[in-house]
XYZ file of C-alpha atoms in Angstrom:
90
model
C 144.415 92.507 -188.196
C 142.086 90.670 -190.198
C 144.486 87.573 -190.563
C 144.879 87.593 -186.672
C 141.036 87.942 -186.159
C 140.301 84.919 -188.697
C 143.187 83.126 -186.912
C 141.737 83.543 -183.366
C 138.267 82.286 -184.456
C 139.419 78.977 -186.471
C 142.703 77.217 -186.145
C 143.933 79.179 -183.195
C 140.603 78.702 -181.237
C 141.865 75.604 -179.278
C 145.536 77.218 -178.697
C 146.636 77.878 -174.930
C 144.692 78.159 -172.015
C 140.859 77.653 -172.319
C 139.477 81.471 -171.759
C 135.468 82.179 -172.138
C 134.355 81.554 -175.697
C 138.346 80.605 -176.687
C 141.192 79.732 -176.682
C 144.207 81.790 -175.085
C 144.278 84.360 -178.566
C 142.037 87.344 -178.439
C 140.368 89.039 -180.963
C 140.224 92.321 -181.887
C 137.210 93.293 -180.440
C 138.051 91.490 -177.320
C 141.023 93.136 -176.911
C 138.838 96.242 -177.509
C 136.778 95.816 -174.655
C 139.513 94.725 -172.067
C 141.215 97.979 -172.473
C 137.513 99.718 -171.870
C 136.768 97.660 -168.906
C 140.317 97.981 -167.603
C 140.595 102.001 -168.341
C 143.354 103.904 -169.783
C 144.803 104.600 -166.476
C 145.533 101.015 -165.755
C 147.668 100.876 -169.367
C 149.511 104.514 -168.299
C 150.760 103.395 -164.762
C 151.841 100.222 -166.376
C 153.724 101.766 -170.056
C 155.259 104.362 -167.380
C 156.716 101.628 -165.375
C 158.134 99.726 -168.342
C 158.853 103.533 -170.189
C 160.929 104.173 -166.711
C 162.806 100.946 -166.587
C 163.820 100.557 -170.579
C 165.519 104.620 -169.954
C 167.168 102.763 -167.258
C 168.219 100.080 -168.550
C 168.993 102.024 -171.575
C 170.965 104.316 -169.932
C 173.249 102.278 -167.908
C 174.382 100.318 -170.928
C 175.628 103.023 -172.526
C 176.923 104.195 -169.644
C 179.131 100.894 -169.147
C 179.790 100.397 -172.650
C 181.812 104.094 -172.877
C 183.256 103.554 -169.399
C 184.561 100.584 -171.217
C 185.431 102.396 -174.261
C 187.472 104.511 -172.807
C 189.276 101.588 -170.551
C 190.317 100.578 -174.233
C 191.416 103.614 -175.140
C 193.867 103.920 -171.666
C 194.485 99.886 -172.258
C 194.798 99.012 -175.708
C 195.706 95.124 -174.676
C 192.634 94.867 -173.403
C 190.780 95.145 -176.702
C 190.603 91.743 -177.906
C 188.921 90.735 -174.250
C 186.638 94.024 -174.662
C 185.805 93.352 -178.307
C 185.043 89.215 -176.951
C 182.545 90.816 -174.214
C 180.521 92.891 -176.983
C 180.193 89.764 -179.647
C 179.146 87.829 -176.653
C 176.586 90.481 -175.328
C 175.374 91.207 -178.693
């Protein structure tokens, strides 16, 4: 924290857009007072949306990635295409 506080006050200053009494990089204490002028309940509706869409996200990949395990299994020639589509995804 200290190494990002120093930054934003010297050689970061000028970095990004122009924002009142810096650059684009916060400090600490700025970031301190956002979150008190924005309120908690502004940060909990947004974390729930993003909470809601990573399980989502989450869940349908592994959804897709044992329906295609188990397409394998049934279709062993298709293993070298399946086994291409994970190295590529990864």
């Amino acid at each position: 924290i200290a190494l990002w506080w120093i930054g934003a006050l010297t050689f970061l200053r000028g970095v990004g857009a122009a924002r009142e009494g810096g650059g684009s990089i916060p400090t600490p204490p700025a970031i301190v007072e956002q979150y008190a002028a924005d309120g908690s309940g502004y940060y909990w509706r947004n974390a729930g949306v993003t909470i809601a869409e990573a399980t989502a996200g989450y869940l349908w990949g592994n959804a897709l990635a044992l329906l295609l395990a188990g397409v394998v299994m049934v279709l062993p020639a298709l293993e070298k295409l399946a086994t291409q589509l994970g190295v590529i995804s990864y």
